[in-house]
mmCIF file of C-alpha atoms in Angstrom:
data_model
loop_
_atom_site.group_PDB
_atom_site.id
_atom_site.type_symbol
_atom_site.label_atom_id
_atom_site.label_comp_id
_atom_site.label_asym_id
_atom_site.label_seq_id
_atom_site.Cartn_x
_atom_site.Cartn_y
_atom_site.Cartn_z
ATOM 1 C CA MET A 1 10.974 18.411 18.584
ATOM 2 C CA ASP A 2 9.543 21.130 16.299
ATOM 3 C CA GLY A 3 9.235 20.445 12.581
ATOM 4 C CA GLY A 4 8.709 16.689 12.719
ATOM 5 C CA VAL A 5 10.433 13.822 10.959
ATOM 6 C CA GLY A 6 10.684 13.290 7.209
ATOM 7 C CA ILE A 7 11.577 9.867 5.797
ATOM 8 C CA ILE A 8 13.736 9.243 2.712
ATOM 9 C CA VAL A 9 13.767 5.721 1.272
ATOM 10 C CA ILE A 10 16.075 4.787 -1.592
ATOM 11 C CA GLY A 11 15.987 1.696 -3.763
ATOM 12 C CA ARG A 12 16.803 -0.065 -7.017
ATOM 13 C CA ASN A 13 14.927 -3.241 -7.945
ATOM 14 C CA GLU A 14 14.283 -4.178 -4.315
ATOM 15 C CA GLY A 15 10.895 -5.717 -5.110
ATOM 16 C CA GLU A 16 9.288 -7.320 -2.051
ATOM 17 C CA ARG A 17 12.025 -5.893 0.156
ATOM 18 C CA LEU A 18 10.938 -2.376 -0.788
ATOM 19 C CA LYS A 19 7.279 -3.153 -0.145
ATOM 20 C CA THR A 20 8.155 -4.280 3.367
ATOM 21 C CA CYS A 21 10.302 -1.190 3.853
ATOM 22 C CA LEU A 22 7.647 1.295 2.747
ATOM 23 C CA ARG A 23 4.905 -0.359 4.785
ATOM 24 C CA SER A 24 7.105 0.037 7.873
ATOM 25 C CA VAL A 25 7.376 3.833 7.530
ATOM 26 C CA VAL A 26 4.071 4.943 6.004
ATOM 27 C CA GLY A 27 2.246 6.936 8.664
ATOM 28 C CA ALA A 28 5.396 7.880 10.582
ATOM 29 C CA GLY A 29 5.759 11.161 8.700
ATOM 30 C CA PRO A 30 6.023 12.385 5.109
ATOM 31 C CA VAL A 31 7.823 9.777 2.987
ATOM 32 C CA VAL A 32 9.805 10.289 -0.209
ATOM 33 C CA TYR A 33 10.932 7.260 -2.206
ATOM 34 C CA VAL A 34 13.844 7.813 -4.609
ATOM 35 C CA ASP A 35 14.169 5.183 -7.314
ATOM 36 C CA SER A 36 17.334 4.512 -9.319
ATOM 37 C CA GLY A 37 16.089 2.940 -12.527
ATOM 38 C CA SER A 38 14.045 0.052 -11.135
ATOM 39 C CA THR A 39 12.292 -2.244 -13.606
ATOM 40 C CA ASP A 40 10.275 -4.208 -11.027
ATOM 41 C CA GLY A 41 7.311 -1.868 -10.520
ATOM 42 C CA SER A 42 8.681 -0.287 -7.343
ATOM 43 C CA GLN A 43 7.620 3.192 -8.422
ATOM 44 C CA ALA A 44 3.988 2.222 -8.978
ATOM 45 C CA PHE A 45 3.794 0.388 -5.669
ATOM 46 C CA ALA A 46 5.148 3.385 -3.765
ATOM 47 C CA ARG A 47 2.681 5.749 -5.440
ATOM 48 C CA GLY A 48 -0.104 3.329 -4.550
ATOM 49 C CA LEU A 49 0.765 3.858 -0.883
ATOM 50 C CA GLY A 50 0.551 7.619 -1.331
ATOM 51 C CA VAL A 51 4.327 8.028 -1.176
ATOM 52 C CA GLU A 52 5.993 10.767 -3.211
ATOM 53 C CA VAL A 53 8.304 9.197 -5.807
ATOM 54 C CA VAL A 54 11.416 10.732 -7.334
ATOM 55 C CA GLU A 55 12.756 8.843 -10.365
ATOM 56 C CA LEU A 56 16.408 9.505 -11.092
ATOM 57 C CA ALA A 57 17.654 9.536 -14.656
ATOM 58 C CA VAL A 58 21.091 8.876 -16.147
ATOM 59 C CA PRO A 59 23.434 10.563 -16.688
ATOM 60 C CA PRO A 60 24.848 11.158 -14.109
ATOM 61 C CA ASN A 61 25.363 7.653 -12.770
ATOM 62 C CA PHE A 62 23.109 6.205 -10.094
ATOM 63 C CA THR A 63 24.501 6.307 -6.562
ATOM 64 C CA ALA A 64 22.920 5.956 -3.127
ATOM 65 C CA ALA A 65 24.392 9.341 -2.223
ATOM 66 C CA ARG A 66 22.721 11.057 -5.161
ATOM 67 C CA ALA A 67 19.420 9.342 -4.323
ATOM 68 C CA ARG A 68 19.488 10.458 -0.705
ATOM 69 C CA ASN A 69 20.283 14.051 -1.644
ATOM 70 C CA ALA A 70 17.459 14.066 -4.189
ATOM 71 C CA GLY A 71 15.078 12.730 -1.555
ATOM 72 C CA VAL A 72 15.999 15.490 0.872
ATOM 73 C CA GLU A 73 15.515 18.117 -1.831
ATOM 74 C CA ALA A 74 12.043 16.780 -2.658
ATOM 75 C CA LEU A 75 11.115 16.570 1.017
ATOM 76 C CA PHE A 76 12.216 20.138 1.780
ATOM 77 C CA ALA A 77 10.321 21.410 -1.274
ATOM 78 C CA ARG A 78 7.068 20.304 0.375
ATOM 79 C CA PHE A 79 8.007 20.433 4.048
ATOM 80 C CA PRO A 80 10.728 23.081 4.481
ATOM 81 C CA ASN A 81 10.496 23.071 8.285
ATOM 82 C CA THR A 82 11.320 19.370 8.654
ATOM 83 C CA ALA A 83 13.602 19.044 11.687
ATOM 84 C CA LEU A 84 14.787 15.430 11.417
ATOM 85 C CA LEU A 85 15.589 13.166 8.480
ATOM 86 C CA GLN A 86 15.244 9.396 8.689
ATOM 87 C CA PHE A 87 17.216 7.721 5.910
ATOM 88 C CA VAL A 88 16.305 4.127 5.125
ATOM 89 C CA ASP A 89 17.710 1.777 2.490
ATOM 90 C CA GLY A 90 15.023 -0.010 0.522
ATOM 91 C CA ASP A 91 16.168 -3.437 1.704
ATOM 92 C CA CYS A 92 15.482 -2.538 5.345
ATOM 93 C CA GLU A 93 12.377 -2.635 7.521
ATOM 94 C CA VAL A 94 12.148 0.050 10.215
ATOM 95 C CA GLN A 95 11.295 -1.459 13.580
ATOM 96 C CA PRO A 96 8.319 -0.258 15.664
ATOM 97 C CA GLY A 97 9.275 2.486 18.081
ATOM 98 C CA TRP A 98 12.618 3.271 16.463
ATOM 99 C CA ILE A 99 11.819 6.787 15.236
ATOM 100 C CA ALA A 100 10.448 7.763 18.651
ATOM 101 C CA THR A 101 13.551 6.320 20.334
ATOM 102 C CA GLY A 102 15.907 8.149 17.997
ATOM 103 C CA THR A 103 13.985 11.410 18.282
ATOM 104 C CA ALA A 104 14.152 11.277 22.077
ATOM 105 C CA ALA A 105 17.912 10.686 21.987
ATOM 106 C CA LEU A 106 18.495 13.717 19.756
ATOM 107 C CA ALA A 107 16.195 15.883 21.876
ATOM 108 C CA ALA A 108 18.206 14.944 24.971
ATOM 109 C CA ASP A 109 21.613 15.873 23.523
ATOM 110 C CA ASP A 110 22.038 19.002 21.390
ATOM 111 C CA GLY A 111 25.567 17.952 20.429
ATOM 112 C CA LEU A 112 24.455 14.863 18.538
ATOM 113 C CA ALA A 113 24.083 15.278 14.788
ATOM 114 C CA LEU A 114 22.675 11.804 14.243
ATOM 115 C CA VAL A 115 21.882 8.515 15.882
ATOM 116 C CA PHE A 116 21.388 4.956 14.744
ATOM 117 C CA GLY A 117 20.374 1.777 16.517
ATOM 118 C CA ARG A 118 20.782 -1.957 16.045
ATOM 119 C CA ARG A 119 20.519 -3.023 12.456
ATOM 120 C CA ARG A 120 19.967 -6.774 12.260
ATOM 121 C CA GLU A 121 20.220 -9.153 9.370
ATOM 122 C CA ARG A 122 16.811 -10.653 8.517
ATOM 123 C CA HIS A 123 18.090 -14.119 7.591
ATOM 124 C CA PRO A 124 21.490 -14.699 9.240
ATOM 125 C CA GLU A 125 20.872 -18.435 9.071
ATOM 126 C CA ALA A 126 20.594 -18.413 5.265
ATOM 127 C CA SER A 127 24.349 -18.164 4.619
ATOM 128 C CA ILE A 128 27.637 -17.478 6.352
ATOM 129 C CA TYR A 129 27.759 -14.197 4.428
ATOM 130 C CA ASN A 130 24.474 -13.046 5.953
ATOM 131 C CA ALA A 131 25.639 -14.142 9.404
ATOM 132 C CA LEU A 132 28.785 -12.042 9.041
ATOM 133 C CA CYS A 133 26.709 -9.065 7.907
ATOM 134 C CA ASP A 134 24.694 -9.361 11.107
ATOM 135 C CA ASP A 135 27.935 -9.330 13.090
ATOM 136 C CA GLU A 136 29.124 -6.321 11.080
ATOM 137 C CA TRP A 137 25.990 -4.375 12.035
ATOM 138 C CA ASN A 138 26.538 -5.029 15.755
ATOM 139 C CA VAL A 139 28.355 -1.767 16.517
ATOM 140 C CA PRO A 140 28.890 -1.084 20.252
ATOM 141 C CA VAL A 141 26.549 1.445 21.861
ATOM 142 C CA GLY A 142 28.183 4.848 22.320
ATOM 143 C CA GLU A 143 29.881 7.594 20.345
ATOM 144 C CA VAL A 144 31.149 6.484 16.921
ATOM 145 C CA GLY A 145 33.389 7.818 14.188
ATOM 146 C CA ALA A 146 31.147 6.966 11.255
ATOM 147 C CA CYS A 147 27.644 5.746 10.438
ATOM 148 C CA GLY A 148 25.935 3.571 7.855
ATOM 149 C CA GLY A 149 22.971 4.123 5.570
ATOM 150 C CA ASP A 150 20.113 3.956 8.088
ATOM 151 C CA ILE A 151 20.298 7.019 10.342
ATOM 152 C CA LEU A 152 18.136 9.651 12.024
ATOM 153 C CA ILE A 153 19.871 13.011 11.524
ATOM 154 C CA ARG A 154 19.108 16.642 12.287
ATOM 155 C CA ALA A 155 18.173 18.525 9.133
ATOM 156 C CA ASP A 156 20.364 21.449 10.226
ATOM 157 C CA ALA A 157 23.380 19.181 10.648
ATOM 158 C CA PHE A 158 22.753 17.582 7.247
ATOM 159 C CA ARG A 159 22.659 21.025 5.626
ATOM 160 C CA GLU A 160 25.763 22.178 7.493
ATOM 161 C CA ALA A 161 27.736 19.162 6.285
ATOM 162 C CA GLY A 162 26.577 19.691 2.700
ATOM 163 C CA GLY A 163 24.817 16.337 2.436
ATOM 164 C CA TYR A 164 26.315 13.342 0.688
ATOM 165 C CA PRO A 165 28.813 13.505 -2.216
ATOM 166 C CA ASP A 166 26.661 12.585 -5.235
ATOM 167 C CA GLU A 167 29.480 10.916 -7.155
ATOM 168 C CA MET A 168 30.608 8.397 -4.523
ATOM 169 C CA ILE A 169 29.420 4.853 -5.292
ATOM 170 C CA ALA A 170 30.240 3.683 -1.745
ATOM 171 C CA GLY A 171 31.529 5.168 1.492
ATOM 172 C CA GLU A 172 29.361 8.272 1.278
ATOM 173 C CA GLU A 173 28.115 7.790 4.843
ATOM 174 C CA PRO A 174 31.548 7.867 6.551
ATOM 175 C CA ASP A 175 32.497 10.739 4.247
ATOM 176 C CA MET A 176 29.611 12.832 5.588
ATOM 177 C CA SER A 177 30.355 11.578 9.096
ATOM 178 C CA MET A 178 33.866 12.999 8.948
ATOM 179 C CA ARG A 179 32.600 16.348 7.690
ATOM 180 C CA LEU A 180 30.067 16.461 10.522
ATOM 181 C CA ARG A 181 32.718 15.698 13.120
ATOM 182 C CA ALA A 182 35.024 18.346 11.643
ATOM 183 C CA LYS A 183 32.274 20.872 12.385
ATOM 184 C CA GLY A 184 32.036 19.791 16.011
ATOM 185 C CA TRP A 185 29.087 17.399 15.820
ATOM 186 C CA ARG A 186 29.031 13.991 17.498
ATOM 187 C CA LEU A 187 27.523 10.736 16.221
ATOM 188 C CA ALA A 188 26.176 7.882 18.323
ATOM 189 C CA ARG A 189 24.912 4.331 18.178
ATOM 190 C CA ILE A 190 22.135 4.127 20.742
ATOM 191 C CA ALA A 191 20.372 1.188 22.361
ATOM 192 C CA GLY A 192 17.239 0.197 20.482
ATOM 193 C CA GLU A 193 16.180 -1.918 17.527
ATOM 194 C CA MET A 194 16.362 0.151 14.346
ATOM 195 C CA THR A 195 16.017 -1.918 11.161
ATOM 196 C CA LEU A 196 15.922 -5.422 9.746
ATOM 197 C CA HIS A 197 18.243 -5.650 6.736
ATOM 198 C CA ASP A 198 18.047 -8.219 3.956
ATOM 199 C CA ALA A 199 21.529 -8.670 2.484
ATOM 200 C CA ALA A 200 20.418 -11.750 0.508
ATOM 201 C CA ILE A 201 24.023 -12.856 -0.046
ATOM 202 C CA THR A 202 24.009 -16.569 -0.762
ATOM 203 C CA ARG A 203 26.906 -16.915 -3.235
ATOM 204 C CA PHE A 204 30.632 -16.254 -3.023
ATOM 205 C CA GLY A 205 30.497 -14.010 -6.093
ATOM 206 C CA GLN A 206 28.018 -11.691 -4.391
ATOM 207 C CA TRP A 207 30.204 -11.474 -1.326
ATOM 208 C CA TRP A 208 33.267 -10.761 -3.513
ATOM 209 C CA ARG A 209 31.566 -7.854 -5.308
ATOM 210 C CA ARG A 210 30.341 -6.365 -2.021
ATOM 211 C CA THR A 211 33.855 -6.626 -0.589
ATOM 212 C CA LYS A 212 35.381 -5.111 -3.719
ATOM 213 C CA ARG A 213 32.969 -2.194 -3.307
ATOM 214 C CA ALA A 214 34.254 -1.746 0.260
ATOM 215 C CA GLY A 215 37.815 -1.518 -1.054
ATOM 216 C CA HIS A 216 36.708 1.129 -3.550
ATOM 217 C CA ALA A 217 35.195 3.084 -0.661
ATOM 218 C CA PHE A 218 38.324 2.762 1.508
ATOM 219 C CA ALA A 219 40.510 4.067 -1.310
ATOM 220 C CA GLU A 220 38.272 7.052 -2.001
ATOM 221 C CA LEU A 221 37.919 7.930 1.679
ATOM 222 C CA ALA A 222 41.706 7.811 2.112
ATOM 223 C CA TRP A 223 42.148 10.005 -0.981
ATOM 224 C CA ARG A 224 39.487 12.531 0.068
ATOM 225 C CA HIS A 225 40.560 12.721 3.724
ATOM 226 C CA PRO A 226 44.349 12.189 3.799
ATOM 227 C CA ASP A 227 44.778 13.766 7.233
ATOM 228 C CA VAL A 228 41.969 11.954 9.059
ATOM 229 C CA ARG A 229 43.175 9.259 11.454
ATOM 230 C CA SER A 230 39.888 8.289 13.088
ATOM 231 C CA PRO A 231 38.823 6.188 11.258
ATOM 232 C CA ASP A 232 42.309 5.701 9.749
ATOM 233 C CA TRP A 233 41.482 5.036 6.123
ATOM 234 C CA GLN A 234 45.137 5.396 5.147
ATOM 235 C CA ALA A 235 46.106 2.493 7.402
ATOM 236 C CA ILE A 236 43.218 0.366 6.111
ATOM 237 C CA VAL A 237 44.328 0.918 2.516
ATOM 238 C CA ARG A 238 47.957 0.128 3.375
ATOM 239 C CA ARG A 239 46.914 -3.177 4.955
ATOM 240 C CA ASP A 240 44.853 -4.071 1.889
ATOM 241 C CA ILE A 241 47.783 -3.289 -0.404
ATOM 242 C CA ILE A 242 50.131 -5.460 1.666
ATOM 243 C CA TRP A 243 47.838 -8.419 2.348
ATOM 244 C CA GLY A 244 45.653 -8.275 -0.738
ATOM 245 C CA GLY A 245 48.174 -7.081 -3.302
ATOM 246 C CA ALA A 246 51.854 -7.402 -2.457
ATOM 247 C CA LEU A 247 51.815 -10.715 -0.595
ATOM 248 C CA PRO A 248 49.758 -12.674 -3.182
ATOM 249 C CA LEU A 249 51.869 -11.123 -5.973
ATOM 250 C CA PHE A 250 55.142 -12.126 -4.305
ATOM 251 C CA ALA A 251 53.794 -15.632 -3.752
ATOM 252 C CA ALA A 252 52.733 -15.976 -7.402
ATOM 253 C CA VAL A 253 55.998 -14.595 -8.782
ATOM 254 C CA ALA A 254 58.056 -16.821 -6.483
ATOM 255 C CA LEU A 255 56.008 -19.869 -7.467
ATOM 256 C CA VAL A 256 56.516 -19.200 -11.180
ATOM 257 C CA GLY A 257 60.185 -18.399 -10.634
ATOM 258 C CA SER A 258 60.713 -21.646 -8.749
ATOM 259 C CA VAL A 259 60.540 -23.470 -12.078
ATOM 260 C CA VAL A 260 63.965 -21.968 -12.796
ATOM 261 C CA GLU A 261 65.179 -21.424 -9.227
ATOM 262 C CA PRO A 262 63.648 -24.032 -6.846
ATOM 263 C CA ILE A 263 64.750 -22.121 -3.755
ATOM 264 C CA LEU A 264 62.060 -19.545 -4.557
ATOM 265 C CA LEU A 265 59.544 -22.125 -3.366
ATOM 266 C CA LEU A 266 60.625 -21.132 0.131
ATOM 267 C CA LEU A 267 59.581 -17.531 -0.527
ATOM 268 C CA ALA A 268 56.214 -18.684 -1.897
ATOM 269 C CA ALA A 269 55.713 -20.923 1.133
ATOM 270 C CA ALA A 270 56.651 -18.080 3.490
ATOM 271 C CA CYS A 271 54.055 -15.795 1.890
ATOM 272 C CA VAL A 272 51.352 -18.451 2.186
ATOM 273 C CA GLY A 273 52.457 -19.155 5.756
ATOM 274 C CA LEU A 274 52.058 -15.488 6.741
ATOM 275 C CA PHE A 275 48.580 -15.473 5.220
ATOM 276 C CA VAL A 276 47.564 -18.620 7.127
ATOM 277 C CA LEU A 277 49.115 -17.331 10.343
ATOM 278 C CA ASN A 278 47.043 -14.168 10.148
ATOM 279 C CA ILE A 279 43.898 -16.227 9.566
ATOM 280 C CA ALA A 280 44.711 -18.161 12.755
ATOM 281 C CA ARG A 281 45.279 -14.932 14.688
ATOM 282 C CA ILE A 282 41.943 -13.458 13.530
ATOM 283 C CA PHE A 283 40.140 -16.719 14.321
ATOM 284 C CA ALA A 284 41.474 -16.648 17.894
ATOM 285 C CA ARG A 285 40.377 -13.028 18.354
ATOM 286 C CA ARG A 286 36.918 -13.593 16.892
ATOM 287 C CA ALA A 287 36.364 -16.718 18.998
ATOM 288 C CA LYS A 288 37.411 -14.778 22.100
ATOM 289 C CA GLU A 289 34.789 -12.158 21.187
ATOM 290 C CA GLY A 290 32.143 -14.859 21.513
ATOM 291 C CA LEU A 291 31.453 -15.907 17.932
ATOM 292 C CA PRO A 292 30.587 -19.585 17.434
ATOM 293 C CA PRO A 293 33.650 -21.532 16.169
ATOM 294 C CA GLY A 294 32.236 -22.025 12.667
ATOM 295 C CA VAL A 295 31.364 -18.354 12.256
ATOM 296 C CA ALA A 296 34.695 -17.250 13.758
ATOM 297 C CA ARG A 297 36.563 -19.532 11.345
ATOM 298 C CA ALA A 298 34.632 -18.264 8.321
ATOM 299 C CA SER A 299 35.095 -14.679 9.479
ATOM 300 C CA ALA A 300 38.871 -15.148 9.680
ATOM 301 C CA VAL A 301 39.142 -16.784 6.256
ATOM 302 C CA LEU A 302 36.857 -14.301 4.515
ATOM 303 C CA LEU A 303 38.492 -11.294 6.154
ATOM 304 C CA MET A 304 41.844 -12.357 4.719
ATOM 305 C CA VAL A 305 40.574 -13.479 1.310
ATOM 306 C CA GLY A 306 38.571 -10.258 1.301
ATOM 307 C CA LYS A 307 41.828 -8.275 1.349
ATOM 308 C CA ILE A 308 42.338 -9.401 -2.249
ATOM 309 C CA ALA A 309 38.826 -8.274 -3.228
ATOM 310 C CA GLU A 310 39.350 -4.961 -1.422
ATOM 311 C CA PHE A 311 42.667 -4.488 -3.200
ATOM 312 C CA SER A 312 40.889 -4.920 -6.530
ATOM 313 C CA GLY A 313 38.440 -2.214 -5.429
ATOM 314 C CA ILE A 314 41.340 0.085 -4.557
ATOM 315 C CA LEU A 315 42.794 -0.444 -8.028
ATOM 316 C CA SER A 316 39.386 0.250 -9.611
ATOM 317 C CA PHE A 317 39.043 3.562 -7.779
ATOM 318 C CA HIS A 318 42.475 4.814 -8.803
ATOM 319 C CA ARG A 319 42.046 3.638 -12.420
ATOM 320 C CA GLU A 320 38.814 5.612 -12.608
ATOM 321 C CA ARG A 321 40.350 8.636 -10.901
ATOM 322 C CA LEU A 322 43.410 8.760 -13.156
ATOM 323 C CA SER A 323 41.443 8.129 -16.352
ATOM 324 C CA GLY A 324 38.712 10.625 -15.474
ATOM 325 C CA ARG A 325 35.963 8.013 -15.796
ATOM 326 C CA LYS A 326 32.905 8.266 -13.550
ATOM 327 C CA ALA A 327 32.514 5.341 -11.188
ATOM 328 C CA LYS A 328 29.504 3.076 -11.661
ATOM 329 C CA LEU A 329 27.669 1.105 -9.010
ATOM 330 C CA ILE A 330 29.215 -2.199 -7.957
ATOM 331 C CA GLU A 331 26.036 -4.225 -7.448
ATOM 332 C CA TYR A 332 25.972 -7.562 -5.689
ATOM 333 C CA LYS A 333 22.276 -8.214 -5.103
ATOM 334 C CA GLY A 334 19.627 -9.498 -7.466
ATOM 335 C CA SER A 335 16.041 -8.294 -7.703
ATOM 336 C CA GLY A 336 13.976 -8.658 -4.563
ATOM 337 C CA THR A 337 10.884 -9.700 -6.476
ATOM 338 C CA ALA A 338 9.304 -12.707 -4.803
#
């Protein structure tokens, strides 16, 4: 394919994770690393590998979307005829042969805007949260409605969609995906190993913040794309409001009210019973899908408890929107310095 592949890596205090990432792409094409205020020496390491470095300043706020757009701008300034863009998050290692596999898939189908392969979690055994991330990455092969952060995309399609929305702190990838599809492009997960990802989630608090960030993304996607029904962000937000907001609130109010009116204990028990029943239903579905019992059980519990975290993210988005405040990153990961 004429024009070659350009690689954009983004990161913020990824430390050793970034070193692994950059080593996996150096030599595959021109590489631009965009740094969002790292204090771990990432910029110097990248320059030492001969990688072009773009250092973002604040204001405006740091976002992955802004970083990716800045990387594309820097890449096009030096290599304006670049045909394909490989985006890589700094906590990922690109697998040997992936870029060639992705390039061949795009060359074979002019209707595809982008492709991505199997992203795997580097240490799924380290925590149940990592194991569930690995399951999350296991998207079926075929046409998809939205993509994640690691993708190989046609430069022309990226331009046509207008890139990523700089201001979004999460959900920028499905946002661009929907704009691509509205213009007639298709997106696909293809067979092939793409990246190793290092979520490094070992504590409940990290998982909670990551899940809250997802709720923020769902709310913004539903607000930006009110008429889109695939993916149906409106329905996702409604479920989060019911399961993560209304039901826990009713249970709490009924429990407090039962001090005066004991019969309200029945309402509180009914709310808790619905919550537990849904956990059981999800567990049965996840076990049927082939997950080990322990992972299926944790998945069911965390998916339901996560509705509360997602609801808090929904509230955060609308508070920011109504107050006019700019959203800031919801970070869940510590420095990757070894």
